[in-house]
mmCIF file of C-alpha atoms in Angstrom:
data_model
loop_
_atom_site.group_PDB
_atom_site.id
_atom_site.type_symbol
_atom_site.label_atom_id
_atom_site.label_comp_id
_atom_site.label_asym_id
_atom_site.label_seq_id
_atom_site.Cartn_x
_atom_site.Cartn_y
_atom_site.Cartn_z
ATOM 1 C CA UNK A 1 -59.127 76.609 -50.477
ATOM 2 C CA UNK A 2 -56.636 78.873 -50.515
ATOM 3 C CA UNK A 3 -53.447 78.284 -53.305
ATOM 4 C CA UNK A 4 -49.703 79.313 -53.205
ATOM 5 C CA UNK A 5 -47.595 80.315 -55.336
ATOM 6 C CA UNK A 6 -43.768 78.754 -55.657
ATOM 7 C CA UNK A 7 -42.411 81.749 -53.651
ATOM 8 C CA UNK A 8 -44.946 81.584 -50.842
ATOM 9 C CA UNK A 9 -44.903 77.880 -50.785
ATOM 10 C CA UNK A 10 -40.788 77.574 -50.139
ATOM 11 C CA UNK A 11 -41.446 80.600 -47.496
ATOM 12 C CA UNK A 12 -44.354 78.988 -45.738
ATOM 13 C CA UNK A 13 -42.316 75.277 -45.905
ATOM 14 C CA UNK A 14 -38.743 76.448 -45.389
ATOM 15 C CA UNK A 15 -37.280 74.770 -48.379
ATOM 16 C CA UNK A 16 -35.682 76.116 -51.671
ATOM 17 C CA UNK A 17 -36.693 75.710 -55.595
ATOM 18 C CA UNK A 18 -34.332 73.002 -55.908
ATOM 19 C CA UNK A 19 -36.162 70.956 -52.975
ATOM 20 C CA UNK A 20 -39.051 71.681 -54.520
ATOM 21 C CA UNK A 21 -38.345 70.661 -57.767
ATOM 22 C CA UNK A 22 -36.710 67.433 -56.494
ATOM 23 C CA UNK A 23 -40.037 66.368 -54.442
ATOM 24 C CA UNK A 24 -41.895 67.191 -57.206
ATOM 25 C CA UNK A 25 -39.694 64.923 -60.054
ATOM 26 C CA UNK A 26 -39.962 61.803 -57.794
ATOM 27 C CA UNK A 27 -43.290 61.899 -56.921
ATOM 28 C CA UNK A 28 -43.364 63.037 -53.398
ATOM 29 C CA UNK A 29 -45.915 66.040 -54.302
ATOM 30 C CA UNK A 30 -48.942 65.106 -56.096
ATOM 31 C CA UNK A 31 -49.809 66.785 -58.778
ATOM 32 C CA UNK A 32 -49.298 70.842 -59.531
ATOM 33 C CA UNK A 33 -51.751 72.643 -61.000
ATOM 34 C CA UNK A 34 -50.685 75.167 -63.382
ATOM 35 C CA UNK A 35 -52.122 78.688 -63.458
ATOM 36 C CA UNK A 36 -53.774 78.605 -67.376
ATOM 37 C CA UNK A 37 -52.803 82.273 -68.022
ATOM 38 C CA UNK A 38 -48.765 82.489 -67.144
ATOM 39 C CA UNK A 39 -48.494 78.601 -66.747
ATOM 40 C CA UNK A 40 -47.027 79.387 -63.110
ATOM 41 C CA UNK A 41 -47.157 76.542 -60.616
ATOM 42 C CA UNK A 42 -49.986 76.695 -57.804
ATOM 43 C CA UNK A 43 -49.689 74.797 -54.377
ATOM 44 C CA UNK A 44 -52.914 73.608 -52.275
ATOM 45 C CA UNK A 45 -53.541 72.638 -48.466
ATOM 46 C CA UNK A 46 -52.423 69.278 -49.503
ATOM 47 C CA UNK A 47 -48.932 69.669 -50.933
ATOM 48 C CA UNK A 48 -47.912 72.049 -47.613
ATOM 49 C CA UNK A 49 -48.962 68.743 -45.792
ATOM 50 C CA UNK A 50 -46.868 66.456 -48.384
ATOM 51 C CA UNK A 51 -44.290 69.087 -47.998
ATOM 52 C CA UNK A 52 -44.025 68.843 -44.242
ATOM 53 C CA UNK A 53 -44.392 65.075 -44.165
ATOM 54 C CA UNK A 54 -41.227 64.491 -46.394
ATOM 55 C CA UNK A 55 -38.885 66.721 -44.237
ATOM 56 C CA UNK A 56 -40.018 64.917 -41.126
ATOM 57 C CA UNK A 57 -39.256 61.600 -42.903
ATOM 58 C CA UNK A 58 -36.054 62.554 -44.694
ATOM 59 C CA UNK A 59 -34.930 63.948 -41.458
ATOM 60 C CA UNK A 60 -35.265 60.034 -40.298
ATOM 61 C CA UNK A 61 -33.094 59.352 -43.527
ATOM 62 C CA UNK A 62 -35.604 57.542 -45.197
ATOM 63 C CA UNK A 63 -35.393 56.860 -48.476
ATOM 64 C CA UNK A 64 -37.734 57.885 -51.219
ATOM 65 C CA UNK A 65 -39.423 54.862 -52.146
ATOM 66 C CA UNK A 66 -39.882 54.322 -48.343
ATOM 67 C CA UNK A 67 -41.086 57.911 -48.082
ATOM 68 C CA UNK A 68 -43.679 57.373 -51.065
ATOM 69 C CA UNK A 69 -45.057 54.486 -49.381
ATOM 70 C CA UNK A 70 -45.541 56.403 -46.387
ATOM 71 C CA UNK A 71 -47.138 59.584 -47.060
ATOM 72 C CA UNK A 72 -49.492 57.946 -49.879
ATOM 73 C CA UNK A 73 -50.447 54.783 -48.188
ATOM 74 C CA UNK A 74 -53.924 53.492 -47.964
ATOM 75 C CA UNK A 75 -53.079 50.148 -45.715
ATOM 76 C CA UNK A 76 -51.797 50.541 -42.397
ATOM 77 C CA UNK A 77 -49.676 46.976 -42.707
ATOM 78 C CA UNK A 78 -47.475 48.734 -45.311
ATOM 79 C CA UNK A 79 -47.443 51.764 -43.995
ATOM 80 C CA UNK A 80 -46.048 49.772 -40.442
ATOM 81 C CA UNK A 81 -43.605 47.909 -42.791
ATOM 82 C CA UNK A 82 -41.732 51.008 -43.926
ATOM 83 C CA UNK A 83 -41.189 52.856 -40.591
ATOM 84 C CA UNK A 84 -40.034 49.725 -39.183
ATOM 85 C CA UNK A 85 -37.973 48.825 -42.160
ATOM 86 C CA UNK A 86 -36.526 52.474 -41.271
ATOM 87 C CA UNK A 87 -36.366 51.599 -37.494
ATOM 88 C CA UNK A 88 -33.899 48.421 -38.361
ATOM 89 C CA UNK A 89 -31.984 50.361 -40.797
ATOM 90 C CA UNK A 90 -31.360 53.499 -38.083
ATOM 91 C CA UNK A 91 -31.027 50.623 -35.042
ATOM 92 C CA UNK A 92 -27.881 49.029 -37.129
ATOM 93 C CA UNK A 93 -26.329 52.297 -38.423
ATOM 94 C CA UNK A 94 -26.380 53.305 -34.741
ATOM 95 C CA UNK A 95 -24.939 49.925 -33.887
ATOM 96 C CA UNK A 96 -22.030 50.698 -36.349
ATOM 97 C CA UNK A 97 -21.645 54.186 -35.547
ATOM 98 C CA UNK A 98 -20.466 52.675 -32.408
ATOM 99 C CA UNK A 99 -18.324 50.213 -33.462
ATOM 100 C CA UNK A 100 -16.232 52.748 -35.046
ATOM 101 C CA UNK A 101 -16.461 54.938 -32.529
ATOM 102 C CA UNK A 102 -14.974 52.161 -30.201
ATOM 103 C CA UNK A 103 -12.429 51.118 -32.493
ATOM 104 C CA UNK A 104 -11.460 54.518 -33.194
ATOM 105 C CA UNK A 105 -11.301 55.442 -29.323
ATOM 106 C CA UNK A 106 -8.561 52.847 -29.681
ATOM 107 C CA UNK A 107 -6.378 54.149 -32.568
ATOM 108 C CA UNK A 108 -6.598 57.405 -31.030
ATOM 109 C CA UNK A 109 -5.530 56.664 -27.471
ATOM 110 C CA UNK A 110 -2.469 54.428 -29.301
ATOM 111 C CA UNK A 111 -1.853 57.815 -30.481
ATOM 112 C CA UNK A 112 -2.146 60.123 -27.915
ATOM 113 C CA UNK A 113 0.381 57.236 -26.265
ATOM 114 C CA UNK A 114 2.821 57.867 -29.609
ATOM 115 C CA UNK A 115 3.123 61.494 -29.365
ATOM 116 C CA UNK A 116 3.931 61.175 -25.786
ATOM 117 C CA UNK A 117 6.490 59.207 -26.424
ATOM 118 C CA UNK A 118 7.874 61.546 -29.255
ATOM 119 C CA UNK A 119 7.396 64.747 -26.730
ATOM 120 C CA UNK A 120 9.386 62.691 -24.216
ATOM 121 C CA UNK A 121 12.367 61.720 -26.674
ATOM 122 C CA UNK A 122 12.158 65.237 -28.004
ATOM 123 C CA UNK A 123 12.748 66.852 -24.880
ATOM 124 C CA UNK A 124 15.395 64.604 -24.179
ATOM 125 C CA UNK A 125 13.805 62.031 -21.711
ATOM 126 C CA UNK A 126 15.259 58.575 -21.834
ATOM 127 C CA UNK A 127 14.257 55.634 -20.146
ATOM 128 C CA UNK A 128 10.397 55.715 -20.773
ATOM 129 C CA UNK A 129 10.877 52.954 -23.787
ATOM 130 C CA UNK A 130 11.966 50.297 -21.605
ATOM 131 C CA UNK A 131 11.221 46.589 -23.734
ATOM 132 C CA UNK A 132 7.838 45.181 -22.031
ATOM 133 C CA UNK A 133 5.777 41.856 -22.430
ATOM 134 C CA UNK A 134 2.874 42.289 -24.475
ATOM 135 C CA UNK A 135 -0.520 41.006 -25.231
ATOM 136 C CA UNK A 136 -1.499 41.326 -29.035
ATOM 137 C CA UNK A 137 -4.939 40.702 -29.973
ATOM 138 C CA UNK A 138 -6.006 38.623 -32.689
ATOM 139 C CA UNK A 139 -6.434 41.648 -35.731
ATOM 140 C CA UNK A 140 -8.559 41.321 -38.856
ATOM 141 C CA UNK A 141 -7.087 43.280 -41.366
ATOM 142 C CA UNK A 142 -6.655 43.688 -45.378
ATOM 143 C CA UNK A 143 -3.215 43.260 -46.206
ATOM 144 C CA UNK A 144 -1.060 42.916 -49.223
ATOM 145 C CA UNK A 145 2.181 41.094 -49.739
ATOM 146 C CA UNK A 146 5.611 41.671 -51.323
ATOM 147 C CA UNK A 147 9.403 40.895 -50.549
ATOM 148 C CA UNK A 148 12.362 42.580 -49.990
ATOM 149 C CA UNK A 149 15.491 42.863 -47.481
ATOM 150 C CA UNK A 150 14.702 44.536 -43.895
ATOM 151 C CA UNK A 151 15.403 48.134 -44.653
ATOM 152 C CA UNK A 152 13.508 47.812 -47.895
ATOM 153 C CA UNK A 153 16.306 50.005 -50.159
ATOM 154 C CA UNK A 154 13.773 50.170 -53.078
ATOM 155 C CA UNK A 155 11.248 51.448 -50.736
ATOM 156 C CA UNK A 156 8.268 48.560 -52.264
ATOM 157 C CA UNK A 157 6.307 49.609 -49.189
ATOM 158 C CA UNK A 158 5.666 53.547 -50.359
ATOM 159 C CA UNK A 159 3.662 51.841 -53.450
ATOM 160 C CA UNK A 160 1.878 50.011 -51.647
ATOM 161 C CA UNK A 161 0.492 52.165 -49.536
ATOM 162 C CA UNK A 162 -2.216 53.803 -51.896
ATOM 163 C CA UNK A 163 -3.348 51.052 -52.375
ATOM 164 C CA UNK A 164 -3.786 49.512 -49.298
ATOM 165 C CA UNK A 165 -5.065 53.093 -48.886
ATOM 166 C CA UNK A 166 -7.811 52.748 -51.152
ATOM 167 C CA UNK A 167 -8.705 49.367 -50.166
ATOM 168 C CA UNK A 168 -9.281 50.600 -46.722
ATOM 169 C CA UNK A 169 -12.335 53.079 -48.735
ATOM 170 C CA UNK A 170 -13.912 49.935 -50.318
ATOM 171 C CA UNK A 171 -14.540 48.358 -46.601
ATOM 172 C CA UNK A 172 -15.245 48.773 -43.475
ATOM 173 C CA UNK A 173 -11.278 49.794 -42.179
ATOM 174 C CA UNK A 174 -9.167 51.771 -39.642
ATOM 175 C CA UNK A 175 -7.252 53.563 -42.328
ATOM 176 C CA UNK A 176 -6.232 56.526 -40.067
ATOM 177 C CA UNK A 177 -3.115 55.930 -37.997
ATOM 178 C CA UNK A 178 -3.380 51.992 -38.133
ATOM 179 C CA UNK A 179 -0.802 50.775 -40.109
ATOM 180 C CA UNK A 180 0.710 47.538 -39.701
ATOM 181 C CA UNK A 181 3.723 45.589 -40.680
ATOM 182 C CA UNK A 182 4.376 41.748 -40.291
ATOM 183 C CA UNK A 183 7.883 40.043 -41.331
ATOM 184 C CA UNK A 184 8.629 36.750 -42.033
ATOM 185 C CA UNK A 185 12.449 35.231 -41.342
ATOM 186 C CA UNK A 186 14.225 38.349 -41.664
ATOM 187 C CA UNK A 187 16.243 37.706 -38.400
ATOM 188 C CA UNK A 188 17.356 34.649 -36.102
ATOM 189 C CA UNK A 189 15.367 35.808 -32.547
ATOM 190 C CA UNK A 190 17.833 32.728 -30.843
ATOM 191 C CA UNK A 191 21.345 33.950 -32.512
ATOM 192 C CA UNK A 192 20.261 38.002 -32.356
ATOM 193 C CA UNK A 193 20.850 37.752 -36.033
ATOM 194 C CA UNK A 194 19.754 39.244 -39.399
ATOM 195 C CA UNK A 195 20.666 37.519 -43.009
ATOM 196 C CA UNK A 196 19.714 40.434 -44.676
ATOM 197 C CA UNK A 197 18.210 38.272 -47.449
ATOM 198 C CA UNK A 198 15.098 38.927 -48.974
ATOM 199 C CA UNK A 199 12.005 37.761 -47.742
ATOM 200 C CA UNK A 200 8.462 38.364 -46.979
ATOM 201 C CA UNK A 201 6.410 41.075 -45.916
ATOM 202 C CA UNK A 202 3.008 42.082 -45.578
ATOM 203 C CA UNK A 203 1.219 45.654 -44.868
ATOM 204 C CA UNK A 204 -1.806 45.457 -43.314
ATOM 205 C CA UNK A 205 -4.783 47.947 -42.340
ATOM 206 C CA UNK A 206 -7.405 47.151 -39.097
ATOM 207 C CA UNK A 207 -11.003 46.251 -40.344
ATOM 208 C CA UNK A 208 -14.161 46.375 -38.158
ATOM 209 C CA UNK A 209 -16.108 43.874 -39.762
ATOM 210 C CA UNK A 210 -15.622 41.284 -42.972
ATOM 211 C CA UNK A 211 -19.335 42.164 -44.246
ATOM 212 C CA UNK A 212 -18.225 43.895 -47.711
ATOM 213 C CA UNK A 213 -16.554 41.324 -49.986
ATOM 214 C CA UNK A 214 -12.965 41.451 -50.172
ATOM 215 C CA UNK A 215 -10.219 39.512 -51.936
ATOM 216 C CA UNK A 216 -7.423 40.916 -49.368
ATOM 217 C CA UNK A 217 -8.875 40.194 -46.013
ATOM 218 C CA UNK A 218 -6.272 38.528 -43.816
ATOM 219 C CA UNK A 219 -6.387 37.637 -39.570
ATOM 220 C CA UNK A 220 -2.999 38.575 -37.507
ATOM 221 C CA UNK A 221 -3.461 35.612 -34.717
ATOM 222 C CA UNK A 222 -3.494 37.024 -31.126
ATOM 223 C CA UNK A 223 -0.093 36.739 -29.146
ATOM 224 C CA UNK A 224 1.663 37.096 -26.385
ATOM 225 C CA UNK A 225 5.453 38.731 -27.019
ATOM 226 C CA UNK A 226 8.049 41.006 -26.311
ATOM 227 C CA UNK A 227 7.611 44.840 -27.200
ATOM 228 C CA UNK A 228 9.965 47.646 -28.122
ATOM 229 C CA UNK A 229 8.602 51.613 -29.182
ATOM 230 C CA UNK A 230 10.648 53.178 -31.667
ATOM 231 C CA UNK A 231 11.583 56.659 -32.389
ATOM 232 C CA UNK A 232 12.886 57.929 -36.113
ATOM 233 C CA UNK A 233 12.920 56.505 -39.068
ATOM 234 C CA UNK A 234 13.347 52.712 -40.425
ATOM 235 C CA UNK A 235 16.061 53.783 -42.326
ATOM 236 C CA UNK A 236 19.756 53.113 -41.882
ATOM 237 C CA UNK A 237 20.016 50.309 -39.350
ATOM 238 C CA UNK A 238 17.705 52.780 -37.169
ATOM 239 C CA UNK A 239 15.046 50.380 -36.677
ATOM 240 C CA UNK A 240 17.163 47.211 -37.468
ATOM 241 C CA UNK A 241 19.122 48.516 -33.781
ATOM 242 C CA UNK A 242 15.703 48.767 -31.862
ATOM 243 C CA UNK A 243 14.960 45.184 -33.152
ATOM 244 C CA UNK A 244 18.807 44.166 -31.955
ATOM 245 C CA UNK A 245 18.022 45.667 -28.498
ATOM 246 C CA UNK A 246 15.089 44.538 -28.432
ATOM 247 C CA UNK A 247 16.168 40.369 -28.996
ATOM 248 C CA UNK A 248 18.874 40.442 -26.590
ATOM 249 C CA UNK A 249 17.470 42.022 -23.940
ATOM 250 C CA UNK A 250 14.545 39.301 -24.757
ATOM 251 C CA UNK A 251 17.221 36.906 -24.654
ATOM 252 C CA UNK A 252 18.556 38.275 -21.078
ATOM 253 C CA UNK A 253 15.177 37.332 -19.514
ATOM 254 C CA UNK A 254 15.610 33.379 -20.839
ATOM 255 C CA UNK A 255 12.229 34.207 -23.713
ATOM 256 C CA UNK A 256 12.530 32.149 -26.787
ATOM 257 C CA UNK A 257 10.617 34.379 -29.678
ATOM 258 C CA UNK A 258 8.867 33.166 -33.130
ATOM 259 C CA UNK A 259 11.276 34.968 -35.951
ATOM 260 C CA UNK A 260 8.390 36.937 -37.139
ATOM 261 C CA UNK A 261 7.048 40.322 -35.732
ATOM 262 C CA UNK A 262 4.336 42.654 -36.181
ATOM 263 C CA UNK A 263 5.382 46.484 -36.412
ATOM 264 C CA UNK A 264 2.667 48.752 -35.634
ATOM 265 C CA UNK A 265 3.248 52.321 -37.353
ATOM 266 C CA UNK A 266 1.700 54.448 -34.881
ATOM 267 C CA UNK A 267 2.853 57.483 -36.685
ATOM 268 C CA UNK A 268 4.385 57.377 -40.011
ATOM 269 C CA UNK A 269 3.631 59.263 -43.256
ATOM 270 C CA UNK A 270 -0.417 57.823 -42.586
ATOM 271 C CA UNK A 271 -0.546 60.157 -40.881
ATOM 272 C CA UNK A 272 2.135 63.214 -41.362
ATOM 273 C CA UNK A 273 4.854 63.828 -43.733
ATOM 274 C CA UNK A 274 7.557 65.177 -41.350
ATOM 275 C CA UNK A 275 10.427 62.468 -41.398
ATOM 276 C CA UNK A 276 10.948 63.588 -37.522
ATOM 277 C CA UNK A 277 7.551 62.411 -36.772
ATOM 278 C CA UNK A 278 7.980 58.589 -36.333
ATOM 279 C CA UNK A 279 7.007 56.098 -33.778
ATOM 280 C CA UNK A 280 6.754 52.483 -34.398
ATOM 281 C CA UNK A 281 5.974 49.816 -32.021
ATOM 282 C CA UNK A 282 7.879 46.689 -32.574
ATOM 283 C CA UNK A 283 6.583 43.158 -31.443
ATOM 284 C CA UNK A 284 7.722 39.854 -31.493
ATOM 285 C CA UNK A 285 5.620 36.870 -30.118
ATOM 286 C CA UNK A 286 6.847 34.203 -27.988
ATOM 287 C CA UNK A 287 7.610 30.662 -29.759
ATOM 288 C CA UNK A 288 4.185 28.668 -29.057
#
């Protein structure tokens, strides 16, 4: 039988030293003879097949004890066992795949909607942000809480943001572009009024799924409100004007509203730090 040395053997099996080495250190190559003279590694018949057989299997991101199992295995049960194990695993991370791909279809046609509204306001269009009724769907989210007046002067919100950031990395989250407010009694909907007082707020990131523990999940109920885009800033009674517009003209059509809202940062500094560069969408549910 004919032998190899570590040169021809990474030629003949397209794969470097390192991979080598690495199938070799866990056991996916039986044993290597060593040449006694120079002590130089010598490959048979049977490690080009163990060779082959671990790049087809890693290729199916199998996992090493999995792969093991499989090229050594003397009963057919276990050997059965691990590529359906591997089947399950590749049928669910398909099944997520597409979950995010669905969710993120969503966040990115919200988005593509944002910067048409900024192009439009840009080039001096008005009337395209007329108030509308809404339907808001009930969101799972992480979210974390803290107080403070409407405009926020000590900007609480900008340190809170890494870390609703990095909660976002320990789950399964939307953390690009989906950035959500909701306040609690900062205005009157019925009077058109703020107090200006201080109370509650929470900032919230999308999750797909609640499977990874989590001591920040949190559910914004579905709704059915009144709805406002924004363009610019939050600062300096920008936003607080949109809101104003917003409740009397929902006040003009006869709708009673809760006197809480959700704002929906479409773009914000997620996502870009130009100041110019901000669209929020403002909603405010009907009283149930």
């Amino acid at each position: 039988m004919r032998q190899y040395n570590t040169n021809e053997i990474c030629q003949l099996c397209g794969v470097s030293r390192k991979q080598l080495r690495y199938y070799e250190e866990r056991g996916i190559l039986s044993a290597v003879p060593r040449q006694g003279g120079n002590n130089y590694r010598t490959y048979t018949h049977e490690h080009i097949y163990e060779i082959v057989a671990a790049k087809a299997l890693r290729n199916l991101d199998m996992p090493l004890t999995e792969m093991k199992n499989v090229i050594y295995g003397t009963r057919l049960g276990s050997i059965q066992s691990s590529l359906q194990q591997q089947l399950n695993s590749a049928r669910e991370n398909l099944e997520a795949s597409l979950q995010r791909y669905e969710q993120s279809a969503i966040v990115y046609t919200k988005l593509a909607e944002a910067l048409s509204c900024l192009k439009l306001h840009h080039s001096g269009v008005d009337g395209s942000f007329s108030m509308e009724v809404v339907d808001f769907p009930c969101q799972d989210v992480v979210s974390l809480s803290y107080s403070s007046t409407f405009e926020d002067e000590d900007c609480c919100d900008i340190e809170y943001l890494p870390q609703l950031q990095m909660l976002t990395q320990e789950v399964n989250a939307l953390s690009f572009g989906a950035l959500l407010y909701t306040t609690y009694g900062h205005f009157d909907s019925q009077a058109c009024l703020f107090n200006h007082q201080v109370h509650d707020y929470k900032i919230a990131a999308p999750v797909l799924d609640r499977k990874k523990p989590c001591a920040h999940y949190d559910t914004i109920p579905a709704f059915r409100g009144v709805s406002a885009i924004h363009i610019g800033g939050p600062k300096k009674k920008r936003l607080y004007n949109t809101y104003m517009d917003l409740l009397h003209w929902a006040k003009a059509q006869g709708y009673k509203l809760e006197n809480w809202s959700v704002e929906e940062w479409l773009i914000s500094p997620m996502i870009t730090n130009n100041k110019d560069f901000w669209v929020i969408r403002i909603m405010i549910p009907f009283q149930s």
